[in-house]
């Protein structure tokens, strides 16, 4: 059965499609409380903007377009994400087919993406913008390998489309096309690809895709970069100077090992001696991929040395190291060994990982009382809504955070949900409200719904004066009944005074 699935990209894609359908069904079956990234998408889907803050807007644009047609729902948040993830695997398989002679090996390389923790588990669990980045990276690899092997106007345009999408998915994608460009230079047979006229329309296409956000970026550079720089520098943890550089380089090494260790161990265990024999194999494509990965990682070393980064996250390495499974299988194929036994041992890894990932996604919510660390998805927002709207329904909701705003938006799809001064709609929405307005927030901790001074000040500047602060406390979903989550709220009448 597994051998038939991995005979071609088509059969492997059908297998993957069934897996992503299971992921959609599982998310719909679990509580409809949104995690942080899902809540952001729910809230942002009310607005079509050139930029939304620290993350580029590609995923937000997709979500806005779909919600504009269908309305907001758990289906609308879950289905597009899984389609984009499926596209990541599909284009990765097509990229593998460009460099691997064996169709079966290309299919296995595509399925092996699931062994990368940032792709198999983390992308499915809570990420959104990174999902778009993974898709763009796979699309770029397909166009890039196709252009090296058999250049056409279509393959060049594919590179342009992937580059444009990647740059407005995550800013760190910019490392990939730069690394690919430099990696090709030493190869005489492919150097001419860089001075081909077809590169010009590809560049124009990439610029057109990026242009709306690029025009927004100069005037909003602080809001777009400050949160990421704060996470990277981790000033409260690392001293300045050489100690910070040392911490940054150590963080980069740990991130790289965390990214690559599992697939390398699994492939090495499956192919055994053949894996180690293949490490010395090489050809022009292998050399290009090696340079791409090295140049990409050197770019992160530069970020540590010159930007003061001291905390590198594994997911930031996605555009640098996503090519790893293709690289490893290309090494094995180039060594000209009999890989049938290794493939037979590796094939069962994929369905096992699928079952494990689905089990983790389920148990982290329904088995939370045995784990002890409650997730955002265990917060009982539907219970809050039932309590709060038992006697009246708001005409406007003013929320303290995107987490609260997105969840309230899902619960009240026909009611505007605003955060003061984002994106400039808070004041006019409140001034024009004709009826009860619900102001709702969460505190710093689960059991302390004290309103933050920042949110209180924003409300005051918006002309919203709270008369009575109330608290609503409910137990976590699937919890032991002993631990609960509290929110703060207040009802006010619309219309600025």
JSON list of N, CA and C in Angstrom, two decimals, residues 105-176:
[
{"chain": "A", "resi": 105, "resn": "UNK", "atom": "N", "xyz": [11.32, 8.44, -5.61]},
{"chain": "A", "resi": 105, "resn": "UNK", "atom": "CA", "xyz": [12.14, 9.17, -4.66]},
{"chain": "A", "resi": 105, "resn": "UNK", "atom": "C", "xyz": [11.63, 10.61, -4.50]},
{"chain": "A", "resi": 106, "resn": "UNK", "atom": "N", "xyz": [11.15, 11.20, -5.59]},
{"chain": "A", "resi": 106, "resn": "UNK", "atom": "CA", "xyz": [10.59, 12.55, -5.51]},
{"chain": "A", "resi": 106, "resn": "UNK", "atom": "C", "xyz": [9.34, 12.57, -4.64]},
{"chain": "A", "resi": 107, "resn": "UNK", "atom": "N", "xyz": [8.50, 11.54, -4.78]},
{"chain": "A", "resi": 107, "resn": "UNK", "atom": "CA", "xyz": [7.28, 11.47, -3.97]},
{"chain": "A", "resi": 107, "resn": "UNK", "atom": "C", "xyz": [7.63, 11.31, -2.49]},
{"chain": "A", "resi": 108, "resn": "UNK", "atom": "N", "xyz": [8.63, 10.49, -2.20]},
{"chain": "A", "resi": 108, "resn": "UNK", "atom": "CA", "xyz": [9.05, 10.30, -0.80]},
{"chain": "A", "resi": 108, "resn": "UNK", "atom": "C", "xyz": [9.63, 11.59, -0.25]},
{"chain": "A", "resi": 109, "resn": "UNK", "atom": "N", "xyz": [10.40, 12.30, -1.06]},
{"chain": "A", "resi": 109, "resn": "UNK", "atom": "CA", "xyz": [10.96, 13.58, -0.63]},
{"chain": "A", "resi": 109, "resn": "UNK", "atom": "C", "xyz": [9.84, 14.56, -0.28]},
{"chain": "A", "resi": 110, "resn": "UNK", "atom": "N", "xyz": [8.79, 14.58, -1.09]},
{"chain": "A", "resi": 110, "resn": "UNK", "atom": "CA", "xyz": [7.65, 15.46, -0.80]},
{"chain": "A", "resi": 110, "resn": "UNK", "atom": "C", "xyz": [7.00, 15.08, 0.52]},
{"chain": "A", "resi": 111, "resn": "UNK", "atom": "N", "xyz": [6.73, 13.81, 0.72]},
{"chain": "A", "resi": 111, "resn": "UNK", "atom": "CA", "xyz": [6.08, 13.36, 1.95]},
{"chain": "A", "resi": 111, "resn": "UNK", "atom": "C", "xyz": [6.97, 13.57, 3.17]},
{"chain": "A", "resi": 112, "resn": "UNK", "atom": "N", "xyz": [8.28, 13.54, 2.98]},
{"chain": "A", "resi": 112, "resn": "UNK", "atom": "CA", "xyz": [9.21, 13.67, 4.11]},
{"chain": "A", "resi": 112, "resn": "UNK", "atom": "C", "xyz": [9.20, 15.07, 4.72]},
{"chain": "A", "resi": 113, "resn": "UNK", "atom": "N", "xyz": [8.57, 16.03, 4.05]},
{"chain": "A", "resi": 113, "resn": "UNK", "atom": "CA", "xyz": [8.44, 17.36, 4.64]},
{"chain": "A", "resi": 113, "resn": "UNK", "atom": "C", "xyz": [7.77, 17.30, 6.01]},
{"chain": "A", "resi": 114, "resn": "UNK", "atom": "N", "xyz": [6.92, 16.31, 6.18]},
{"chain": "A", "resi": 114, "resn": "UNK", "atom": "CA", "xyz": [6.18, 16.21, 7.44]},
{"chain": "A", "resi": 114, "resn": "UNK", "atom": "C", "xyz": [7.10, 15.93, 8.63]},
{"chain": "A", "resi": 115, "resn": "UNK", "atom": "N", "xyz": [8.33, 15.45, 8.36]},
{"chain": "A", "resi": 115, "resn": "UNK", "atom": "CA", "xyz": [9.28, 15.17, 9.44]},
{"chain": "A", "resi": 115, "resn": "UNK", "atom": "C", "xyz": [9.98, 16.43, 9.93]},
{"chain": "A", "resi": 116, "resn": "UNK", "atom": "N", "xyz": [9.85, 17.54, 9.19]},
{"chain": "A", "resi": 116, "resn": "UNK", "atom": "CA", "xyz": [10.39, 18.82, 9.68]},
{"chain": "A", "resi": 116, "resn": "UNK", "atom": "C", "xyz": [9.42, 19.38, 10.71]},
{"chain": "A", "resi": 117, "resn": "UNK", "atom": "N", "xyz": [9.82, 19.52, 11.97]},
{"chain": "A", "resi": 117, "resn": "UNK", "atom": "CA", "xyz": [8.87, 19.96, 13.00]},
{"chain": "A", "resi": 117, "resn": "UNK", "atom": "C", "xyz": [8.17, 21.27, 12.67]},
{"chain": "A", "resi": 118, "resn": "UNK", "atom": "N", "xyz": [8.87, 22.22, 12.05]},
{"chain": "A", "resi": 118, "resn": "UNK", "atom": "CA", "xyz": [8.26, 23.50, 11.73]},
{"chain": "A", "resi": 118, "resn": "UNK", "atom": "C", "xyz": [7.22, 23.38, 10.63]},
{"chain": "A", "resi": 119, "resn": "UNK", "atom": "N", "xyz": [7.28, 22.33, 9.84]},
{"chain": "A", "resi": 119, "resn": "UNK", "atom": "CA", "xyz": [6.31, 22.12, 8.77]},
{"chain": "A", "resi": 119, "resn": "UNK", "atom": "C", "xyz": [5.21, 21.16, 9.21]},
{"chain": "A", "resi": 120, "resn": "UNK", "atom": "N", "xyz": [5.62, 20.02, 9.75]},
{"chain": "A", "resi": 120, "resn": "UNK", "atom": "CA", "xyz": [4.65, 18.99, 10.10]},
{"chain": "A", "resi": 120, "resn": "UNK", "atom": "C", "xyz": [3.74, 19.36, 11.24]},
{"chain": "A", "resi": 121, "resn": "UNK", "atom": "N", "xyz": [4.32, 19.89, 12.33]},
{"chain": "A", "resi": 121, "resn": "UNK", "atom": "CA", "xyz": [3.54, 20.16, 13.53]},
{"chain": "A", "resi": 121, "resn": "UNK", "atom": "C", "xyz": [3.24, 21.64, 13.73]},
{"chain": "A", "resi": 122, "resn": "UNK", "atom": "N", "xyz": [4.27, 22.48, 13.78]},
{"chain": "A", "resi": 122, "resn": "UNK", "atom": "CA", "xyz": [4.08, 23.87, 14.16]},
{"chain": "A", "resi": 122, "resn": "UNK", "atom": "C", "xyz": [3.19, 24.63, 13.17]},
{"chain": "A", "resi": 123, "resn": "UNK", "atom": "N", "xyz": [3.38, 24.39, 11.89]},
{"chain": "A", "resi": 123, "resn": "UNK", "atom": "CA", "xyz": [2.57, 25.08, 10.89]},
{"chain": "A", "resi": 123, "resn": "UNK", "atom": "C", "xyz": [1.11, 24.69, 11.01]},
{"chain": "A", "resi": 124, "resn": "UNK", "atom": "N", "xyz": [0.84, 23.46, 11.38]},
{"chain": "A", "resi": 124, "resn": "UNK", "atom": "CA", "xyz": [-0.53, 22.98, 11.52]},
{"chain": "A", "resi": 124, "resn": "UNK", "atom": "C", "xyz": [-1.14, 23.45, 12.84]},
{"chain": "A", "resi": 125, "resn": "UNK", "atom": "N", "xyz": [-0.31, 23.65, 13.85]},
{"chain": "A", "resi": 125, "resn": "UNK", "atom": "CA", "xyz": [-0.83, 23.94, 15.18]},
{"chain": "A", "resi": 125, "resn": "UNK", "atom": "C", "xyz": [-1.32, 25.37, 15.32]},
{"chain": "A", "resi": 126, "resn": "UNK", "atom": "N", "xyz": [-0.53, 26.37, 14.90]},
{"chain": "A", "resi": 126, "resn": "UNK", "atom": "CA", "xyz": [-0.93, 27.73, 15.23]},
{"chain": "A", "resi": 126, "resn": "UNK", "atom": "C", "xyz": [-0.48, 28.79, 14.23]},
{"chain": "A", "resi": 127, "resn": "UNK", "atom": "N", "xyz": [0.39, 28.48, 13.29]},
{"chain": "A", "resi": 127, "resn": "UNK", "atom": "CA", "xyz": [0.98, 29.52, 12.46]},
{"chain": "A", "resi": 127, "resn": "UNK", "atom": "C", "xyz": [0.11, 29.83, 11.24]},
{"chain": "A", "resi": 128, "resn": "UNK", "atom": "N", "xyz": [0.23, 31.07, 10.74]},
{"chain": "A", "resi": 128, "resn": "UNK", "atom": "CA", "xyz": [-0.48, 31.48, 9.52]},
{"chain": "A", "resi": 128, "resn": "UNK", "atom": "C", "xyz": [0.48, 32.10, 8.51]},
{"chain": "A", "resi": 129, "resn": "UNK", "atom": "N", "xyz": [1.13, 33.20, 8.88]},
{"chain": "A", "resi": 129, "resn": "UNK", "atom": "CA", "xyz": [2.07, 33.85, 7.95]},
{"chain": "A", "resi": 129, "resn": "UNK", "atom": "C", "xyz": [3.19, 32.90, 7.55]},
{"chain": "A", "resi": 130, "resn": "UNK", "atom": "N", "xyz": [3.63, 32.07, 8.48]},
{"chain": "A", "resi": 130, "resn": "UNK", "atom": "CA", "xyz": [4.68, 31.10, 8.16]},
{"chain": "A", "resi": 130, "resn": "UNK", "atom": "C", "xyz": [4.18, 30.06, 7.17]},
{"chain": "A", "resi": 131, "resn": "UNK", "atom": "N", "xyz": [2.90, 29.74, 7.22]},
{"chain": "A", "resi": 131, "resn": "UNK", "atom": "CA", "xyz": [2.31, 28.82, 6.24]},
{"chain": "A", "resi": 131, "resn": "UNK", "atom": "C", "xyz": [2.43, 29.41, 4.83]},
{"chain": "A", "resi": 132, "resn": "UNK", "atom": "N", "xyz": [2.14, 30.71, 4.70]},
{"chain": "A", "resi": 132, "resn": "UNK", "atom": "CA", "xyz": [2.31, 31.36, 3.41]},
{"chain": "A", "resi": 132, "resn": "UNK", "atom": "C", "xyz": [3.76, 31.36, 2.98]},
{"chain": "A", "resi": 133, "resn": "UNK", "atom": "N", "xyz": [4.67, 31.57, 3.93]},
{"chain": "A", "resi": 133, "resn": "UNK", "atom": "CA", "xyz": [6.11, 31.54, 3.62]},
{"chain": "A", "resi": 133, "resn": "UNK", "atom": "C", "xyz": [6.53, 30.17, 3.12]},
{"chain": "A", "resi": 134, "resn": "UNK", "atom": "N", "xyz": [6.05, 29.11, 3.74]},
{"chain": "A", "resi": 134, "resn": "UNK", "atom": "CA", "xyz": [6.39, 27.75, 3.31]},
{"chain": "A", "resi": 134, "resn": "UNK", "atom": "C", "xyz": [5.90, 27.50, 1.89]},
{"chain": "A", "resi": 135, "resn": "UNK", "atom": "N", "xyz": [4.69, 27.96, 1.60]},
{"chain": "A", "resi": 135, "resn": "UNK", "atom": "CA", "xyz": [4.16, 27.81, 0.24]},
{"chain": "A", "resi": 135, "resn": "UNK", "atom": "C", "xyz": [5.03, 28.55, -0.76]},
{"chain": "A", "resi": 136, "resn": "UNK", "atom": "N", "xyz": [5.38, 29.80, -0.45]},
{"chain": "A", "resi": 136, "resn": "UNK", "atom": "CA", "xyz": [6.19, 30.61, -1.36]},
{"chain": "A", "resi": 136, "resn": "UNK", "atom": "C", "xyz": [7.57, 29.98, -1.56]},
{"chain": "A", "resi": 137, "resn": "UNK", "atom": "N", "xyz": [8.14, 29.41, -0.50]},
{"chain": "A", "resi": 137, "resn": "UNK", "atom": "CA", "xyz": [9.46, 28.79, -0.60]},
{"chain": "A", "resi": 137, "resn": "UNK", "atom": "C", "xyz": [9.42, 27.58, -1.52]},
{"chain": "A", "resi": 138, "resn": "UNK", "atom": "N", "xyz": [8.41, 26.74, -1.37]},
{"chain": "A", "resi": 138, "resn": "UNK", "atom": "CA", "xyz": [8.28, 25.57, -2.25]},
{"chain": "A", "resi": 138, "resn": "UNK", "atom": "C", "xyz": [8.06, 25.99, -3.69]},
{"chain": "A", "resi": 139, "resn": "UNK", "atom": "N", "xyz": [7.23, 27.01, -3.88]},
{"chain": "A", "resi": 139, "resn": "UNK", "atom": "CA", "xyz": [6.98, 27.51, -5.24]},
{"chain": "A", "resi": 139, "resn": "UNK", "atom": "C", "xyz": [8.26, 28.06, -5.85]},
{"chain": "A", "resi": 140, "resn": "UNK", "atom": "N", "xyz": [9.04, 28.76, -5.05]},
{"chain": "A", "resi": 140, "resn": "UNK", "atom": "CA", "xyz": [10.31, 29.31, -5.55]},
{"chain": "A", "resi": 140, "resn": "UNK", "atom": "C", "xyz": [11.27, 28.18, -5.93]},
{"chain": "A", "resi": 141, "resn": "UNK", "atom": "N", "xyz": [11.38, 27.17, -5.08]},
{"chain": "A", "resi": 141, "resn": "UNK", "atom": "CA", "xyz": [12.29, 26.05, -5.37]},
{"chain": "A", "resi": 141, "resn": "UNK", "atom": "C", "xyz": [11.89, 25.35, -6.67]},
{"chain": "A", "resi": 142, "resn": "UNK", "atom": "N", "xyz": [10.59, 25.19, -6.88]},
{"chain": "A", "resi": 142, "resn": "UNK", "atom": "CA", "xyz": [10.12, 24.57, -8.12]},
{"chain": "A", "resi": 142, "resn": "UNK", "atom": "C", "xyz": [10.52, 25.42, -9.33]},
{"chain": "A", "resi": 143, "resn": "UNK", "atom": "N", "xyz": [10.24, 26.72, -9.27]},
{"chain": "A", "resi": 143, "resn": "UNK", "atom": "CA", "xyz": [10.60, 27.59, -10.38]},
{"chain": "A", "resi": 143, "resn": "UNK", "atom": "C", "xyz": [12.09, 27.68, -10.59]},
{"chain": "A", "resi": 144, "resn": "UNK", "atom": "N", "xyz": [12.85, 27.72, -9.51]},
{"chain": "A", "resi": 144, "resn": "UNK", "atom": "CA", "xyz": [14.31, 27.84, -9.58]},
{"chain": "A", "resi": 144, "resn": "UNK", "atom": "C", "xyz": [14.93, 26.60, -10.20]},
{"chain": "A", "resi": 145, "resn": "UNK", "atom": "N", "xyz": [14.56, 25.42, -9.70]},
{"chain": "A", "resi": 145, "resn": "UNK", "atom": "CA", "xyz": [15.12, 24.17, -10.24]},
{"chain": "A", "resi": 145, "resn": "UNK", "atom": "C", "xyz": [14.69, 23.97, -11.69]},
{"chain": "A", "resi": 146, "resn": "UNK", "atom": "N", "xyz": [13.44, 24.35, -11.98]},
{"chain": "A", "resi": 146, "resn": "UNK", "atom": "CA", "xyz": [12.96, 24.21, -13.36]},
{"chain": "A", "resi": 146, "resn": "UNK", "atom": "C", "xyz": [13.76, 25.12, -14.30]},
{"chain": "A", "resi": 147, "resn": "UNK", "atom": "N", "xyz": [14.06, 26.32, -13.84]},
{"chain": "A", "resi": 147, "resn": "UNK", "atom": "CA", "xyz": [14.82, 27.26, -14.66]},
{"chain": "A", "resi": 147, "resn": "UNK", "atom": "C", "xyz": [16.24, 26.78, -14.89]},
{"chain": "A", "resi": 148, "resn": "UNK", "atom": "N", "xyz": [16.86, 26.17, -13.88]},
{"chain": "A", "resi": 148, "resn": "UNK", "atom": "CA", "xyz": [18.21, 25.64, -14.06]},
{"chain": "A", "resi": 148, "resn": "UNK", "atom": "C", "xyz": [18.20, 24.47, -15.04]},
{"chain": "A", "resi": 149, "resn": "UNK", "atom": "N", "xyz": [17.21, 23.62, -14.94]},
{"chain": "A", "resi": 149, "resn": "UNK", "atom": "CA", "xyz": [17.17, 22.42, -15.77]},
{"chain": "A", "resi": 149, "resn": "UNK", "atom": "C", "xyz": [16.68, 22.71, -17.18]},
{"chain": "A", "resi": 150, "resn": "UNK", "atom": "N", "xyz": [15.59, 23.46, -17.30]},
{"chain": "A", "resi": 150, "resn": "UNK", "atom": "CA", "xyz": [14.99, 23.70, -18.61]},
{"chain": "A", "resi": 150, "resn": "UNK", "atom": "C", "xyz": [14.30, 25.07, -18.59]},
{"chain": "A", "resi": 151, "resn": "UNK", "atom": "N", "xyz": [15.03, 26.15, -18.80]},
{"chain": "A", "resi": 151, "resn": "UNK", "atom": "CA", "xyz": [14.46, 27.50, -18.64]},
{"chain": "A", "resi": 151, "resn": "UNK", "atom": "C", "xyz": [13.42, 27.81, -19.71]},
{"chain": "A", "resi": 152, "resn": "UNK", "atom": "N", "xyz": [12.31, 28.38, -19.25]},
{"chain": "A", "resi": 152, "resn": "UNK", "atom": "CA", "xyz": [11.26, 28.88, -20.12]},
{"chain": "A", "resi": 152, "resn": "UNK", "atom": "C", "xyz": [10.76, 30.20, -19.55]},
{"chain": "A", "resi": 153, "resn": "UNK", "atom": "N", "xyz": [10.00, 30.94, -20.32]},
{"chain": "A", "resi": 153, "resn": "UNK", "atom": "CA", "xyz": [9.42, 32.17, -19.79]},
{"chain": "A", "resi": 153, "resn": "UNK", "atom": "C", "xyz": [8.52, 31.85, -18.60]},
{"chain": "A", "resi": 154, "resn": "UNK", "atom": "N", "xyz": [7.85, 30.70, -18.65]},
{"chain": "A", "resi": 154, "resn": "UNK", "atom": "CA", "xyz": [6.99, 30.29, -17.55]},
{"chain": "A", "resi": 154, "resn": "UNK", "atom": "C", "xyz": [7.76, 30.03, -16.26]},
{"chain": "A", "resi": 155, "resn": "UNK", "atom": "N", "xyz": [8.92, 29.38, -16.38]},
{"chain": "A", "resi": 155, "resn": "UNK", "atom": "CA", "xyz": [9.70, 29.08, -15.18]},
{"chain": "A", "resi": 155, "resn": "UNK", "atom": "C", "xyz": [10.25, 30.36, -14.55]},
{"chain": "A", "resi": 156, "resn": "UNK", "atom": "N", "xyz": [10.65, 31.31, -15.39]},
{"chain": "A", "resi": 156, "resn": "UNK", "atom": "CA", "xyz": [11.12, 32.59, -14.86]},
{"chain": "A", "resi": 156, "resn": "UNK", "atom": "C", "xyz": [9.99, 33.36, -14.18]},
{"chain": "A", "resi": 157, "resn": "UNK", "atom": "N", "xyz": [8.82, 33.37, -14.81]},
{"chain": "A", "resi": 157, "resn": "UNK", "atom": "CA", "xyz": [7.68, 34.06, -14.20]},
{"chain": "A", "resi": 157, "resn": "UNK", "atom": "C", "xyz": [7.27, 33.40, -12.89]},
{"chain": "A", "resi": 158, "resn": "UNK", "atom": "N", "xyz": [7.44, 32.09, -12.82]},
{"chain": "A", "resi": 158, "resn": "UNK", "atom": "CA", "xyz": [7.15, 31.37, -11.58]},
{"chain": "A", "resi": 158, "resn": "UNK", "atom": "C", "xyz": [8.07, 31.85, -10.46]},
{"chain": "A", "resi": 159, "resn": "UNK", "atom": "N", "xyz": [9.33, 32.07, -10.78]},
{"chain": "A", "resi": 159, "resn": "UNK", "atom": "CA", "xyz": [10.27, 32.62, -9.79]},
{"chain": "A", "resi": 159, "resn": "UNK", "atom": "C", "xyz": [9.81, 34.01, -9.35]},
{"chain": "A", "resi": 160, "resn": "UNK", "atom": "N", "xyz": [9.36, 34.82, -10.31]},
{"chain": "A", "resi": 160, "resn": "UNK", "atom": "CA", "xyz": [8.89, 36.16, -9.98]},
{"chain": "A", "resi": 160, "resn": "UNK", "atom": "C", "xyz": [7.67, 36.13, -9.08]},
{"chain": "A", "resi": 161, "resn": "UNK", "atom": "N", "xyz": [6.70, 35.26, -9.39]},
{"chain": "A", "resi": 161, "resn": "UNK", "atom": "CA", "xyz": [5.50, 35.14, -8.57]},
{"chain": "A", "resi": 161, "resn": "UNK", "atom": "C", "xyz": [5.86, 34.68, -7.17]},
{"chain": "A", "resi": 162, "resn": "UNK", "atom": "N", "xyz": [6.70, 33.65, -7.07]},
{"chain": "A", "resi": 162, "resn": "UNK", "atom": "CA", "xyz": [7.09, 33.11, -5.76]},
{"chain": "A", "resi": 162, "resn": "UNK", "atom": "C", "xyz": [7.84, 34.16, -4.95]},
{"chain": "A", "resi": 163, "resn": "UNK", "atom": "N", "xyz": [8.71, 34.92, -5.61]},
{"chain": "A", "resi": 163, "resn": "UNK", "atom": "CA", "xyz": [9.46, 35.95, -4.89]},
{"chain": "A", "resi": 163, "resn": "UNK", "atom": "C", "xyz": [8.53, 37.04, -4.37]},
{"chain": "A", "resi": 164, "resn": "UNK", "atom": "N", "xyz": [7.60, 37.47, -5.20]},
{"chain": "A", "resi": 164, "resn": "UNK", "atom": "CA", "xyz": [6.64, 38.48, -4.76]},
{"chain": "A", "resi": 164, "resn": "UNK", "atom": "C", "xyz": [5.80, 38.00, -3.59]},
{"chain": "A", "resi": 165, "resn": "UNK", "atom": "N", "xyz": [5.26, 36.79, -3.70]},
{"chain": "A", "resi": 165, "resn": "UNK", "atom": "CA", "xyz": [4.44, 36.23, -2.62]},
{"chain": "A", "resi": 165, "resn": "UNK", "atom": "C", "xyz": [5.28, 36.07, -1.36]},
{"chain": "A", "resi": 166, "resn": "UNK", "atom": "N", "xyz": [6.50, 35.56, -1.53]},
{"chain": "A", "resi": 166, "resn": "UNK", "atom": "CA", "xyz": [7.36, 35.33, -0.37]},
{"chain": "A", "resi": 166, "resn": "UNK", "atom": "C", "xyz": [7.68, 36.60, 0.39]},
{"chain": "A", "resi": 167, "resn": "UNK", "atom": "N", "xyz": [7.97, 37.68, -0.34]},
{"chain": "A", "resi": 167, "resn": "UNK", "atom": "CA", "xyz": [8.36, 38.94, 0.30]},
{"chain": "A", "resi": 167, "resn": "UNK", "atom": "C", "xyz": [7.20, 39.58, 1.05]},
{"chain": "A", "resi": 168, "resn": "UNK", "atom": "N", "xyz": [5.96, 39.32, 0.63]},
{"chain": "A", "resi": 168, "resn": "UNK", "atom": "CA", "xyz": [4.82, 39.85, 1.39]},
{"chain": "A", "resi": 168, "resn": "UNK", "atom": "C", "xyz": [4.18, 38.78, 2.27]},
{"chain": "A", "resi": 169, "resn": "UNK", "atom": "N", "xyz": [4.90, 37.68, 2.48]},
{"chain": "A", "resi": 169, "resn": "UNK", "atom": "CA", "xyz": [4.48, 36.66, 3.45]},
{"chain": "A", "resi": 169, "resn": "UNK", "atom": "C", "xyz": [5.30, 36.78, 4.73]},
{"chain": "A", "resi": 170, "resn": "UNK", "atom": "N", "xyz": [6.63, 36.84, 4.56]},
{"chain": "A", "resi": 170, "resn": "UNK", "atom": "CA", "xyz": [7.56, 37.04, 5.68]},
{"chain": "A", "resi": 170, "resn": "UNK", "atom": "C", "xyz": [8.78, 37.75, 5.13]},
{"chain": "A", "resi": 171, "resn": "UNK", "atom": "N", "xyz": [9.27, 38.71, 5.88]},
{"chain": "A", "resi": 171, "resn": "UNK", "atom": "CA", "xyz": [10.40, 39.50, 5.37]},
{"chain": "A", "resi": 171, "resn": "UNK", "atom": "C", "xyz": [11.67, 38.66, 5.22]},
{"chain": "A", "resi": 172, "resn": "UNK", "atom": "N", "xyz": [11.83, 37.62, 6.04]},
{"chain": "A", "resi": 172, "resn": "UNK", "atom": "CA", "xyz": [13.06, 36.82, 5.96]},
{"chain": "A", "resi": 172, "resn": "UNK", "atom": "C", "xyz": [13.14, 35.99, 4.68]},
{"chain": "A", "resi": 173, "resn": "UNK", "atom": "N", "xyz": [12.05, 35.95, 3.91]},
{"chain": "A", "resi": 173, "resn": "UNK", "atom": "CA", "xyz": [12.10, 35.25, 2.62]},
{"chain": "A", "resi": 173, "resn": "UNK", "atom": "C", "xyz": [13.13, 35.86, 1.70]},
{"chain": "A", "resi": 174, "resn": "UNK", "atom": "N", "xyz": [13.43, 37.14, 1.87]},
{"chain": "A", "resi": 174, "resn": "UNK", "atom": "CA", "xyz": [14.37, 37.84, 0.98]},
{"chain": "A", "resi": 174, "resn": "UNK", "atom": "C", "xyz": [15.72, 37.14, 0.92]},
{"chain": "A", "resi": 175, "resn": "UNK", "atom": "N", "xyz": [16.06, 36.39, 1.96]},
{"chain": "A", "resi": 175, "resn": "UNK", "atom": "CA", "xyz": [17.33, 35.67, 1.98]},
{"chain": "A", "resi": 175, "resn": "UNK", "atom": "C", "xyz": [17.40, 34.62, 0.87]},
{"chain": "A", "resi": 176, "resn": "UNK", "atom": "N", "xyz": [16.28, 33.97, 0.57]},
{"chain": "A", "resi": 176, "resn": "UNK", "atom": "CA", "xyz": [16.28, 32.84, -0.36]},
{"chain": "A", "resi": 176, "resn": "UNK", "atom": "C", "xyz": [16.65, 33.23, -1.79]}
]
